[in-house]
Amino acid sequence: MNSSILYHYTDAVGLAGIVNPSSWPVKYESNELAYGTAAKLWASDVRYMNDSSELKFGAEVFREQFRSASADPAVNTELREVFGKLASWFDPDRLFEWGLRCFATCLCEKGNLLSQWRGYAGGVGGYAVGFSWESIALNTWAFHPETTAMGTGTVPATLRRVVYGEDEATKAAIQFVQGVVSGSGFLVSGPDGKLDMFMLAASAFREIAAVKDPAFEQEHEWRLTTEGDVKYPANLRAGRSGLVPYLELAVNLGANSDAQPHRTIAELVVGPGPNQLAQVAAARELLRNHGHDPDVVVPSDIPFRG
């Protein structure tokens, strides 16, 4: 599979919703021109993703570095206080009291992993939707409900490669702290030029959400993230363990305009299953019907064992 493509594993219902969204939360003067062949993804609140220990792992590592910086005499007094606040803010035992939240969509570097077919695509007959780098990394927007006077606001989503293990997580935390101290690498100033605590915390949350326990390293994961204040509502959907807050994302918004000529879906892998050839044909028809190249559909070469 092409390394310039990132894949989202899903089932048949998910694929249909990604390729043919029933609606979009924001209307433009020309919806057809704005959305064109844009794909819709859901970004879930990371506090509700699988086992919350994933998020606690990153929080504990970053919190240790925040505490260290808050006690470092080489750091100026104001920033020592800021790092102390961050250490208090990201208490891993108080996830739902953090005051902000981070929404994420999971992607994978590899489009044909048996573990992903089993875990994220229903086990049989799933799909790996491969998004072009230009569309997923440079032109994905998140819809935040009720955040503007007009209603829903749009914010660029941020793409992060997930790192695994305590050593890599510590490196990421140290880099974050050093970036804040040096004033480079992180947007932490508000309109008045002063340090904005919320913006800094949102940046920290984004980094925390991109580190995981080494047990998950085989996932080769990237994450599309967007952060928001808990005072604003999110959408809700039914998940495996109950209700999950989420936001909608548009991948390749404005794909049919001259400014964004990149195709949205660069490859679509049909997973192993008893009806794989039929599903390849059906997937090609789905893409063709909605303006995508049907020739990007390919079958997984992993044998099906029913």
PDB file of C-alpha atoms in Angstrom:
ATOM      1  CA  MET A   1       0.000   0.000   0.000  1.00  0.00           C
ATOM      2  CA  ASN A   2       1.129   3.563  -0.710  1.00  0.00           C
ATOM      3  CA  SER A   3       2.820   5.341   2.224  1.00  0.00           C
ATOM      4  CA  SER A   4       1.369   8.679   1.068  1.00  0.00           C
ATOM      5  CA  ILE A   5      -2.102   7.361   1.905  1.00  0.00           C
ATOM      6  CA  LEU A   6      -3.681   7.076   5.337  1.00  0.00           C
ATOM      7  CA  TYR A   7      -6.438   4.531   5.882  1.00  0.00           C
ATOM      8  CA  HIS A   8      -9.602   4.522   7.958  1.00  0.00           C
ATOM      9  CA  TYR A   9     -10.993   1.044   8.679  1.00  0.00           C
ATOM     10  CA  THR A  10     -14.750   0.691   8.767  1.00  0.00           C
ATOM     11  CA  ASP A  11     -17.711  -1.561   7.969  1.00  0.00           C
ATOM     12  CA  ALA A  12     -20.299  -1.293   5.182  1.00  0.00           C
ATOM     13  CA  VAL A  13     -22.521   1.170   7.067  1.00  0.00           C
ATOM     14  CA  GLY A  14     -19.529   3.356   7.847  1.00  0.00           C
ATOM     15  CA  LEU A  15     -18.301   3.299   4.242  1.00  0.00           C
ATOM     16  CA  ALA A  16     -21.675   4.401   2.899  1.00  0.00           C
ATOM     17  CA  GLY A  17     -21.804   7.299   5.358  1.00  0.00           C
ATOM     18  CA  ILE A  18     -18.242   8.369   4.538  1.00  0.00           C
ATOM     19  CA  VAL A  19     -18.692   8.377   0.755  1.00  0.00           C
ATOM     20  CA  ASN A  20     -22.327   9.513   0.610  1.00  0.00           C
ATOM     21  CA  PRO A  21     -23.147  11.734   3.612  1.00  0.00           C
ATOM     22  CA  SER A  22     -26.878  12.342   4.024  1.00  0.00           C
ATOM     23  CA  SER A  23     -26.246  15.961   5.060  1.00  0.00           C
ATOM     24  CA  TRP A  24     -23.636  18.539   6.079  1.00  0.00           C
ATOM     25  CA  PRO A  25     -23.915  20.811   9.139  1.00  0.00           C
ATOM     26  CA  VAL A  26     -22.912  24.006   7.297  1.00  0.00           C
ATOM     27  CA  LYS A  27     -24.464  25.305   4.076  1.00  0.00           C
ATOM     28  CA  TYR A  28     -22.401  27.266   1.581  1.00  0.00           C
ATOM     29  CA  GLU A  29     -23.492  29.479  -1.292  1.00  0.00           C
ATOM     30  CA  SER A  30     -22.805  26.512  -3.541  1.00  0.00           C
ATOM     31  CA  ASN A  31     -22.890  23.284  -1.546  1.00  0.00           C
ATOM     32  CA  GLU A  32     -22.061  21.217  -4.620  1.00  0.00           C
ATOM     33  CA  LEU A  33     -18.912  23.225  -5.258  1.00  0.00           C
ATOM     34  CA  ALA A  34     -17.871  23.386  -1.591  1.00  0.00           C
ATOM     35  CA  TYR A  35     -18.413  19.734  -0.699  1.00  0.00           C
ATOM     36  CA  GLY A  36     -18.003  18.095  -4.105  1.00  0.00           C
ATOM     37  CA  THR A  37     -16.417  14.707  -3.397  1.00  0.00           C
ATOM     38  CA  ALA A  38     -15.663  15.521   0.246  1.00  0.00           C
ATOM     39  CA  ALA A  39     -15.892  12.571   2.629  1.00  0.00           C
ATOM     40  CA  LYS A  40     -17.415  12.683   6.098  1.00  0.00           C
ATOM     41  CA  LEU A  41     -15.674  11.226   9.159  1.00  0.00           C
ATOM     42  CA  TRP A  42     -16.633  11.251  12.819  1.00  0.00           C
ATOM     43  CA  ALA A  43     -14.124  12.401  15.435  1.00  0.00           C
ATOM     44  CA  SER A  44     -14.930  10.938  18.857  1.00  0.00           C
ATOM     45  CA  ASP A  45     -14.162  12.476  22.239  1.00  0.00           C
ATOM     46  CA  VAL A  46     -10.926  10.677  23.158  1.00  0.00           C
ATOM     47  CA  ARG A  47     -12.051  10.248  26.767  1.00  0.00           C
ATOM     48  CA  TYR A  48     -14.661   7.785  25.474  1.00  0.00           C
ATOM     49  CA  MET A  49     -12.360   5.829  23.170  1.00  0.00           C
ATOM     50  CA  ASN A  50     -11.934   2.154  24.070  1.00  0.00           C
ATOM     51  CA  ASP A  51     -10.084   1.890  27.380  1.00  0.00           C
ATOM     52  CA  SER A  52      -9.553   5.272  29.042  1.00  0.00           C
ATOM     53  CA  SER A  53      -6.149   3.974  30.189  1.00  0.00           C
ATOM     54  CA  GLU A  54      -4.885   4.944  26.694  1.00  0.00           C
ATOM     55  CA  LEU A  55      -5.393   8.620  27.502  1.00  0.00           C
ATOM     56  CA  LYS A  56      -4.215   8.273  31.092  1.00  0.00           C
ATOM     57  CA  PHE A  57      -0.916   6.868  29.857  1.00  0.00           C
ATOM     58  CA  GLY A  58      -0.098  10.064  27.955  1.00  0.00           C
ATOM     59  CA  ALA A  59      -1.450  12.327  30.670  1.00  0.00           C
ATOM     60  CA  GLU A  60       0.782  10.782  33.314  1.00  0.00           C
ATOM     61  CA  VAL A  61       3.927  11.218  31.195  1.00  0.00           C
ATOM     62  CA  PHE A  62       3.156  14.837  30.280  1.00  0.00           C
ATOM     63  CA  ARG A  63       2.121  15.656  33.840  1.00  0.00           C
ATOM     64  CA  GLU A  64       5.499  14.499  35.113  1.00  0.00           C
ATOM     65  CA  GLN A  65       7.258  16.896  32.723  1.00  0.00           C
ATOM     66  CA  PHE A  66       4.906  19.737  33.647  1.00  0.00           C
ATOM     67  CA  ARG A  67       5.708  19.196  37.327  1.00  0.00           C
ATOM     68  CA  SER A  68       9.417  19.135  36.578  1.00  0.00           C
ATOM     69  CA  ALA A  69       9.202  22.402  34.630  1.00  0.00           C
ATOM     70  CA  SER A  70       7.130  24.033  37.385  1.00  0.00           C
ATOM     71  CA  ALA A  71      10.003  23.399  39.817  1.00  0.00           C
ATOM     72  CA  ASP A  72      12.849  24.305  37.447  1.00  0.00           C
ATOM     73  CA  PRO A  73      14.578  27.561  38.558  1.00  0.00           C
ATOM     74  CA  ALA A  74      15.815  28.046  34.972  1.00  0.00           C
ATOM     75  CA  VAL A  75      12.190  28.612  33.890  1.00  0.00           C
ATOM     76  CA  ASN A  76      10.792  32.084  34.591  1.00  0.00           C
ATOM     77  CA  THR A  77       8.308  32.491  37.413  1.00  0.00           C
ATOM     78  CA  GLU A  78       5.267  33.061  35.211  1.00  0.00           C
ATOM     79  CA  LEU A  79       5.865  29.919  33.178  1.00  0.00           C
ATOM     80  CA  ARG A  80       6.581  27.859  36.289  1.00  0.00           C
ATOM     81  CA  GLU A  81       3.102  28.811  37.485  1.00  0.00           C
ATOM     82  CA  VAL A  82       1.666  27.925  34.075  1.00  0.00           C
ATOM     83  CA  PHE A  83       3.273  24.481  34.111  1.00  0.00           C
ATOM     84  CA  GLY A  84       1.960  23.970  37.633  1.00  0.00           C
ATOM     85  CA  LYS A  85      -1.552  24.724  36.350  1.00  0.00           C
ATOM     86  CA  LEU A  86      -1.108  22.295  33.463  1.00  0.00           C
ATOM     87  CA  ALA A  87       0.035  19.572  35.872  1.00  0.00           C
ATOM     88  CA  SER A  88      -3.095  20.162  37.942  1.00  0.00           C
ATOM     89  CA  TRP A  89      -5.320  20.416  34.867  1.00  0.00           C
ATOM     90  CA  PHE A  90      -4.294  17.093  33.306  1.00  0.00           C
ATOM     91  CA  ASP A  91      -4.821  14.904  36.352  1.00  0.00           C
ATOM     92  CA  PRO A  92      -5.272  11.425  34.812  1.00  0.00           C
ATOM     93  CA  ASP A  93      -7.727  10.476  37.563  1.00  0.00           C
ATOM     94  CA  ARG A  94     -10.044  13.394  36.704  1.00  0.00           C
ATOM     95  CA  LEU A  95     -10.481  13.042  32.933  1.00  0.00           C
ATOM     96  CA  PHE A  96     -13.976  14.519  32.918  1.00  0.00           C
ATOM     97  CA  GLU A  97     -12.959  17.610  34.869  1.00  0.00           C
ATOM     98  CA  TRP A  98     -10.314  18.849  32.427  1.00  0.00           C
ATOM     99  CA  GLY A  99     -12.457  21.742  31.144  1.00  0.00           C
ATOM    100  CA  LEU A 100     -11.846  21.001  27.476  1.00  0.00           C
ATOM    101  CA  ARG A 101     -12.001  18.034  25.218  1.00  0.00           C
ATOM    102  CA  CYS A 102     -10.200  16.584  22.250  1.00  0.00           C
ATOM    103  CA  PHE A 103     -11.967  14.767  19.434  1.00  0.00           C
ATOM    104  CA  ALA A 104     -10.060  12.322  17.231  1.00  0.00           C
ATOM    105  CA  THR A 105     -10.455  10.108  14.188  1.00  0.00           C
ATOM    106  CA  CYS A 106      -8.113   7.129  13.947  1.00  0.00           C
ATOM    107  CA  LEU A 107      -6.159   6.429  10.758  1.00  0.00           C
ATOM    108  CA  CYS A 108      -3.524   3.859   9.856  1.00  0.00           C
ATOM    109  CA  GLU A 109      -0.385   3.907   7.723  1.00  0.00           C
ATOM    110  CA  LYS A 110      -1.188   0.443   6.390  1.00  0.00           C
ATOM    111  CA  GLY A 111      -4.269  -0.515   4.417  1.00  0.00           C
ATOM    112  CA  ASN A 112      -4.177  -4.266   4.855  1.00  0.00           C
ATOM    113  CA  LEU A 113      -3.563  -5.227   8.489  1.00  0.00           C
ATOM    114  CA  LEU A 114      -5.248  -8.343   9.859  1.00  0.00           C
ATOM    115  CA  SER A 115      -5.479  -6.801  13.340  1.00  0.00           C
ATOM    116  CA  GLN A 116      -7.305  -3.794  11.920  1.00  0.00           C
ATOM    117  CA  TRP A 117      -9.725  -5.940   9.927  1.00  0.00           C
ATOM    118  CA  ARG A 118     -10.549  -7.805  13.122  1.00  0.00           C
ATOM    119  CA  GLY A 119     -10.746  -4.844  15.451  1.00  0.00           C
ATOM    120  CA  TYR A 120     -12.187  -1.991  13.450  1.00  0.00           C
ATOM    121  CA  ALA A 121     -13.906  -3.338  10.352  1.00  0.00           C
ATOM    122  CA  GLY A 122     -16.233  -5.902  11.869  1.00  0.00           C
ATOM    123  CA  GLY A 123     -13.892  -8.857  11.371  1.00  0.00           C
ATOM    124  CA  VAL A 124     -15.401  -9.927   8.053  1.00  0.00           C
ATOM    125  CA  GLY A 125     -15.874  -7.899   4.882  1.00  0.00           C
ATOM    126  CA  GLY A 126     -14.651  -4.547   6.118  1.00  0.00           C
ATOM    127  CA  TYR A 127     -13.106  -1.676   4.184  1.00  0.00           C
ATOM    128  CA  ALA A 128      -9.983   0.441   4.500  1.00  0.00           C
ATOM    129  CA  VAL A 129     -10.699   3.871   3.034  1.00  0.00           C
ATOM    130  CA  GLY A 130      -7.395   5.346   1.867  1.00  0.00           C
ATOM    131  CA  PHE A 131      -7.323   9.146   1.854  1.00  0.00           C
ATOM    132  CA  SER A 132      -4.749  11.056  -0.152  1.00  0.00           C
ATOM    133  CA  TRP A 133      -2.215  12.934   1.948  1.00  0.00           C
ATOM    134  CA  GLU A 134      -3.238  16.291   0.467  1.00  0.00           C
ATOM    135  CA  SER A 135      -6.899  15.828   1.349  1.00  0.00           C
ATOM    136  CA  ILE A 136      -6.526  14.339   4.830  1.00  0.00           C
ATOM    137  CA  ALA A 137      -3.553  16.360   6.087  1.00  0.00           C
ATOM    138  CA  LEU A 138      -4.074  19.722   4.415  1.00  0.00           C
ATOM    139  CA  ASN A 139      -7.784  20.092   3.839  1.00  0.00           C
ATOM    140  CA  THR A 140      -9.830  18.464   6.606  1.00  0.00           C
ATOM    141  CA  TRP A 141     -12.206  20.646   8.618  1.00  0.00           C
ATOM    142  CA  ALA A 142     -14.104  19.997  11.859  1.00  0.00           C
ATOM    143  CA  PHE A 143     -17.638  21.253  12.485  1.00  0.00           C
ATOM    144  CA  HIS A 144     -18.143  22.612  16.019  1.00  0.00           C
ATOM    145  CA  PRO A 145     -21.857  23.130  16.867  1.00  0.00           C
ATOM    146  CA  GLU A 146     -23.046  26.434  18.359  1.00  0.00           C
ATOM    147  CA  THR A 147     -19.608  28.039  18.535  1.00  0.00           C
ATOM    148  CA  THR A 148     -20.407  31.105  16.400  1.00  0.00           C
ATOM    149  CA  ALA A 149     -23.197  33.658  16.202  1.00  0.00           C
ATOM    150  CA  MET A 150     -24.318  31.911  13.005  1.00  0.00           C
ATOM    151  CA  GLY A 151     -24.306  28.483  14.666  1.00  0.00           C
ATOM    152  CA  THR A 152     -21.767  25.842  13.657  1.00  0.00           C
ATOM    153  CA  GLY A 153     -18.153  26.931  13.230  1.00  0.00           C
ATOM    154  CA  THR A 154     -15.507  25.257  11.064  1.00  0.00           C
ATOM    155  CA  VAL A 155     -11.968  24.688  12.339  1.00  0.00           C
ATOM    156  CA  PRO A 156      -9.039  23.001  10.550  1.00  0.00           C
ATOM    157  CA  ALA A 157      -8.331  19.544  11.957  1.00  0.00           C
ATOM    158  CA  THR A 158      -4.765  18.675  12.954  1.00  0.00           C
ATOM    159  CA  LEU A 159      -3.010  15.482  11.875  1.00  0.00           C
ATOM    160  CA  ARG A 160      -0.617  13.794  14.315  1.00  0.00           C
ATOM    161  CA  ARG A 161       1.384  10.606  14.085  1.00  0.00           C
ATOM    162  CA  VAL A 162       0.928   8.525  17.229  1.00  0.00           C
ATOM    163  CA  VAL A 163       4.089   7.586  19.146  1.00  0.00           C
ATOM    164  CA  TYR A 164       4.301   4.542  21.397  1.00  0.00           C
ATOM    165  CA  GLY A 165       5.959   3.776  24.687  1.00  0.00           C
ATOM    166  CA  GLU A 166       7.171   5.793  27.651  1.00  0.00           C
ATOM    167  CA  ASP A 167      10.453   6.852  26.030  1.00  0.00           C
ATOM    168  CA  GLU A 168       8.775   8.338  22.955  1.00  0.00           C
ATOM    169  CA  ALA A 169       6.037   9.879  25.078  1.00  0.00           C
ATOM    170  CA  THR A 170       8.645  11.509  27.308  1.00  0.00           C
ATOM    171  CA  LYS A 171      10.429  12.929  24.260  1.00  0.00           C
ATOM    172  CA  ALA A 172       7.141  14.419  23.052  1.00  0.00           C
ATOM    173  CA  ALA A 173       6.444  15.931  26.486  1.00  0.00           C
ATOM    174  CA  ILE A 174       9.933  17.412  26.775  1.00  0.00           C
ATOM    175  CA  GLN A 175       9.634  18.874  23.269  1.00  0.00           C
ATOM    176  CA  PHE A 176       6.317  20.473  24.222  1.00  0.00           C
ATOM    177  CA  VAL A 177       7.747  22.008  27.388  1.00  0.00           C
ATOM    178  CA  GLN A 178      10.803  23.302  25.547  1.00  0.00           C
ATOM    179  CA  GLY A 179       8.586  24.788  22.839  1.00  0.00           C
ATOM    180  CA  VAL A 180       6.562  26.695  25.418  1.00  0.00           C
ATOM    181  CA  VAL A 181       9.654  27.926  27.270  1.00  0.00           C
ATOM    182  CA  SER A 182      11.308  29.101  24.062  1.00  0.00           C
ATOM    183  CA  GLY A 183       8.086  30.584  22.709  1.00  0.00           C
ATOM    184  CA  SER A 184       8.331  28.558  19.514  1.00  0.00           C
ATOM    185  CA  GLY A 185       6.296  25.738  18.073  1.00  0.00           C
ATOM    186  CA  PHE A 186       3.033  26.300  19.963  1.00  0.00           C
ATOM    187  CA  LEU A 187       0.327  28.951  19.634  1.00  0.00           C
ATOM    188  CA  VAL A 188      -0.120  30.119  23.206  1.00  0.00           C
ATOM    189  CA  SER A 189      -0.840  33.832  22.818  1.00  0.00           C
ATOM    190  CA  GLY A 190      -4.275  35.423  22.640  1.00  0.00           C
ATOM    191  CA  PRO A 191      -5.315  38.526  20.650  1.00  0.00           C
ATOM    192  CA  ASP A 192      -3.760  40.760  23.311  1.00  0.00           C
ATOM    193  CA  GLY A 193      -0.373  39.078  22.921  1.00  0.00           C
ATOM    194  CA  LYS A 194      -0.561  37.534  26.385  1.00  0.00           C
ATOM    195  CA  LEU A 195      -0.342  33.833  27.128  1.00  0.00           C
ATOM    196  CA  ASP A 196      -3.719  32.142  26.612  1.00  0.00           C
ATOM    197  CA  MET A 197      -4.084  29.311  29.095  1.00  0.00           C
ATOM    198  CA  PHE A 198      -6.914  27.628  27.219  1.00  0.00           C
ATOM    199  CA  MET A 199      -5.027  27.609  23.918  1.00  0.00           C
ATOM    200  CA  LEU A 200      -1.951  26.230  25.659  1.00  0.00           C
ATOM    201  CA  ALA A 201      -3.981  23.499  27.353  1.00  0.00           C
ATOM    202  CA  ALA A 202      -5.634  22.611  24.033  1.00  0.00           C
ATOM    203  CA  SER A 203      -2.188  22.270  22.439  1.00  0.00           C
ATOM    204  CA  ALA A 204      -1.085  20.042  25.316  1.00  0.00           C
ATOM    205  CA  PHE A 205      -4.214  17.897  25.020  1.00  0.00           C
ATOM    206  CA  ARG A 206      -3.541  17.426  21.301  1.00  0.00           C
ATOM    207  CA  GLU A 207      -0.067  16.097  22.084  1.00  0.00           C
ATOM    208  CA  ILE A 208      -1.245  13.897  24.960  1.00  0.00           C
ATOM    209  CA  ALA A 209      -3.824  12.280  22.669  1.00  0.00           C
ATOM    210  CA  ALA A 210      -1.053  11.300  20.243  1.00  0.00           C
ATOM    211  CA  VAL A 211       0.910   9.041  22.616  1.00  0.00           C
ATOM    212  CA  LYS A 212      -0.089   5.491  23.496  1.00  0.00           C
ATOM    213  CA  ASP A 213       1.041   2.430  25.377  1.00  0.00           C
ATOM    214  CA  PRO A 214       3.542   0.285  23.407  1.00  0.00           C
ATOM    215  CA  ALA A 215       1.007  -2.570  23.382  1.00  0.00           C
ATOM    216  CA  PHE A 216      -0.775  -0.728  20.546  1.00  0.00           C
ATOM    217  CA  GLU A 217       2.305  -0.152  18.386  1.00  0.00           C
ATOM    218  CA  GLN A 218       1.177  -2.620  15.722  1.00  0.00           C
ATOM    219  CA  GLU A 219      -1.688  -0.238  14.853  1.00  0.00           C
ATOM    220  CA  HIS A 220       0.662   2.230  13.065  1.00  0.00           C
ATOM    221  CA  GLU A 221      -1.815   4.956  13.972  1.00  0.00           C
ATOM    222  CA  TRP A 222      -2.243   8.593  13.016  1.00  0.00           C
ATOM    223  CA  ARG A 223      -4.925  10.818  14.487  1.00  0.00           C
ATOM    224  CA  LEU A 224      -6.937  13.717  13.127  1.00  0.00           C
ATOM    225  CA  THR A 225      -7.782  15.898  16.118  1.00  0.00           C
ATOM    226  CA  THR A 226      -9.740  19.004  16.996  1.00  0.00           C
ATOM    227  CA  GLU A 227     -10.158  20.559  20.445  1.00  0.00           C
ATOM    228  CA  GLY A 228     -13.065  22.415  22.032  1.00  0.00           C
ATOM    229  CA  ASP A 229     -14.393  23.929  25.219  1.00  0.00           C
ATOM    230  CA  VAL A 230     -16.746  21.703  27.217  1.00  0.00           C
ATOM    231  CA  LYS A 231     -19.283  24.548  27.335  1.00  0.00           C
ATOM    232  CA  TYR A 232     -20.099  23.900  23.677  1.00  0.00           C
ATOM    233  CA  PRO A 233     -22.257  20.887  22.728  1.00  0.00           C
ATOM    234  CA  ALA A 234     -21.165  17.904  20.695  1.00  0.00           C
ATOM    235  CA  ASN A 235     -23.166  15.391  18.710  1.00  0.00           C
ATOM    236  CA  LEU A 236     -23.917  12.054  20.368  1.00  0.00           C
ATOM    237  CA  ARG A 237     -23.965   8.558  18.926  1.00  0.00           C
ATOM    238  CA  ALA A 238     -24.424   5.054  20.264  1.00  0.00           C
ATOM    239  CA  GLY A 239     -21.139   3.200  20.763  1.00  0.00           C
ATOM    240  CA  ARG A 240     -20.220  -0.265  21.952  1.00  0.00           C
ATOM    241  CA  SER A 241     -20.197   0.821  25.601  1.00  0.00           C
ATOM    242  CA  GLY A 242     -22.858   3.542  25.552  1.00  0.00           C
ATOM    243  CA  LEU A 243     -23.182   7.107  24.279  1.00  0.00           C
ATOM    244  CA  VAL A 244     -20.145   8.769  22.664  1.00  0.00           C
ATOM    245  CA  PRO A 245     -19.799  12.520  21.968  1.00  0.00           C
ATOM    246  CA  TYR A 246     -18.408  13.277  18.506  1.00  0.00           C
ATOM    247  CA  LEU A 247     -17.915  15.962  15.876  1.00  0.00           C
ATOM    248  CA  GLU A 248     -18.242  15.688  12.120  1.00  0.00           C
ATOM    249  CA  LEU A 249     -15.243  16.210   9.824  1.00  0.00           C
ATOM    250  CA  ALA A 250     -15.159  17.047   6.128  1.00  0.00           C
ATOM    251  CA  VAL A 251     -12.179  15.548   4.299  1.00  0.00           C
ATOM    252  CA  ASN A 252     -11.220  17.581   1.234  1.00  0.00           C
ATOM    253  CA  LEU A 253     -13.729  20.379   1.678  1.00  0.00           C
ATOM    254  CA  GLY A 254     -13.953  22.220  -1.627  1.00  0.00           C
ATOM    255  CA  ALA A 255     -12.545  19.271  -3.560  1.00  0.00           C
ATOM    256  CA  ASN A 256     -14.166  20.325  -6.829  1.00  0.00           C
ATOM    257  CA  SER A 257     -12.809  23.876  -6.782  1.00  0.00           C
ATOM    258  CA  ASP A 258      -9.698  24.938  -8.678  1.00  0.00           C
ATOM    259  CA  ALA A 259      -7.991  25.739  -5.372  1.00  0.00           C
ATOM    260  CA  GLN A 260      -8.202  22.107  -4.114  1.00  0.00           C
ATOM    261  CA  PRO A 261      -7.736  19.766  -7.095  1.00  0.00           C
ATOM    262  CA  HIS A 262      -6.696  16.744  -5.021  1.00  0.00           C
ATOM    263  CA  ARG A 263      -8.797  13.619  -5.090  1.00  0.00           C
ATOM    264  CA  THR A 264     -10.312  12.567  -1.807  1.00  0.00           C
ATOM    265  CA  ILE A 265     -10.081   8.775  -1.911  1.00  0.00           C
ATOM    266  CA  ALA A 266      -6.818   7.432  -3.288  1.00  0.00           C
ATOM    267  CA  GLU A 267      -7.439   3.755  -2.516  1.00  0.00           C
ATOM    268  CA  LEU A 268     -10.225   1.607  -1.113  1.00  0.00           C
ATOM    269  CA  VAL A 269      -9.243  -1.849   0.133  1.00  0.00           C
ATOM    270  CA  VAL A 270     -11.989  -4.449   0.518  1.00  0.00           C
ATOM    271  CA  GLY A 271     -11.195  -6.753   3.406  1.00  0.00           C
ATOM    272  CA  PRO A 272     -11.167 -10.554   3.468  1.00  0.00           C
ATOM    273  CA  GLY A 273     -14.596 -12.130   3.459  1.00  0.00           C
ATOM    274  CA  PRO A 274     -16.769 -14.798   1.817  1.00  0.00           C
ATOM    275  CA  ASN A 275     -18.222 -12.318  -0.700  1.00  0.00           C
ATOM    276  CA  GLN A 276     -15.116 -10.253  -1.388  1.00  0.00           C
ATOM    277  CA  LEU A 277     -15.408 -10.132  -5.197  1.00  0.00           C
ATOM    278  CA  ALA A 278     -19.033  -9.000  -4.966  1.00  0.00           C
ATOM    279  CA  GLN A 279     -18.064  -6.342  -2.456  1.00  0.00           C
ATOM    280  CA  VAL A 280     -15.272  -5.088  -4.718  1.00  0.00           C
ATOM    281  CA  ALA A 281     -17.852  -4.614  -7.489  1.00  0.00           C
ATOM    282  CA  ALA A 282     -20.309  -2.925  -5.125  1.00  0.00           C
ATOM    283  CA  ALA A 283     -17.629  -0.613  -3.720  1.00  0.00           C
ATOM    284  CA  ARG A 284     -16.642   0.428  -7.226  1.00  0.00           C
ATOM    285  CA  GLU A 285     -20.261   1.243  -7.998  1.00  0.00           C
ATOM    286  CA  LEU A 286     -20.555   3.281  -4.795  1.00  0.00           C
ATOM    287  CA  LEU A 287     -17.505   5.360  -5.662  1.00  0.00           C
ATOM    288  CA  ARG A 288     -18.581   5.816  -9.286  1.00  0.00           C
ATOM    289  CA  ASN A 289     -22.047   6.986  -8.221  1.00  0.00           C
ATOM    290  CA  HIS A 290     -20.575   9.717  -6.045  1.00  0.00           C
ATOM    291  CA  GLY A 291     -17.867  11.129  -8.279  1.00  0.00           C
ATOM    292  CA  HIS A 292     -14.864   9.091  -7.137  1.00  0.00           C
ATOM    293  CA  ASP A 293     -12.548   6.936  -9.242  1.00  0.00           C
ATOM    294  CA  PRO A 294     -13.864   3.341  -9.057  1.00  0.00           C
ATOM    295  CA  ASP A 295     -10.518   1.950 -10.178  1.00  0.00           C
ATOM    296  CA  VAL A 296      -8.970   2.703  -6.770  1.00  0.00           C
ATOM    297  CA  VAL A 297     -10.910  -0.227  -5.264  1.00  0.00           C
ATOM    298  CA  VAL A 298      -8.708  -3.295  -4.646  1.00  0.00           C
ATOM    299  CA  PRO A 299      -9.227  -6.560  -2.718  1.00  0.00           C
ATOM    300  CA  SER A 300      -7.136  -7.448   0.309  1.00  0.00           C
ATOM    301  CA  ASP A 301      -4.819 -10.374  -0.377  1.00  0.00           C
ATOM    302  CA  ILE A 302      -5.185 -11.745   3.169  1.00  0.00           C
ATOM    303  CA  PRO A 303      -6.885 -15.173   2.927  1.00  0.00           C
ATOM    304  CA  PHE A 304     -10.375 -15.462   4.389  1.00  0.00           C
ATOM    305  CA  ARG A 305     -10.828 -18.269   6.868  1.00  0.00           C
ATOM    306  CA  GLY A 306     -14.460 -18.582   7.824  1.00  0.00           C
TER     307      GLY A 306
END
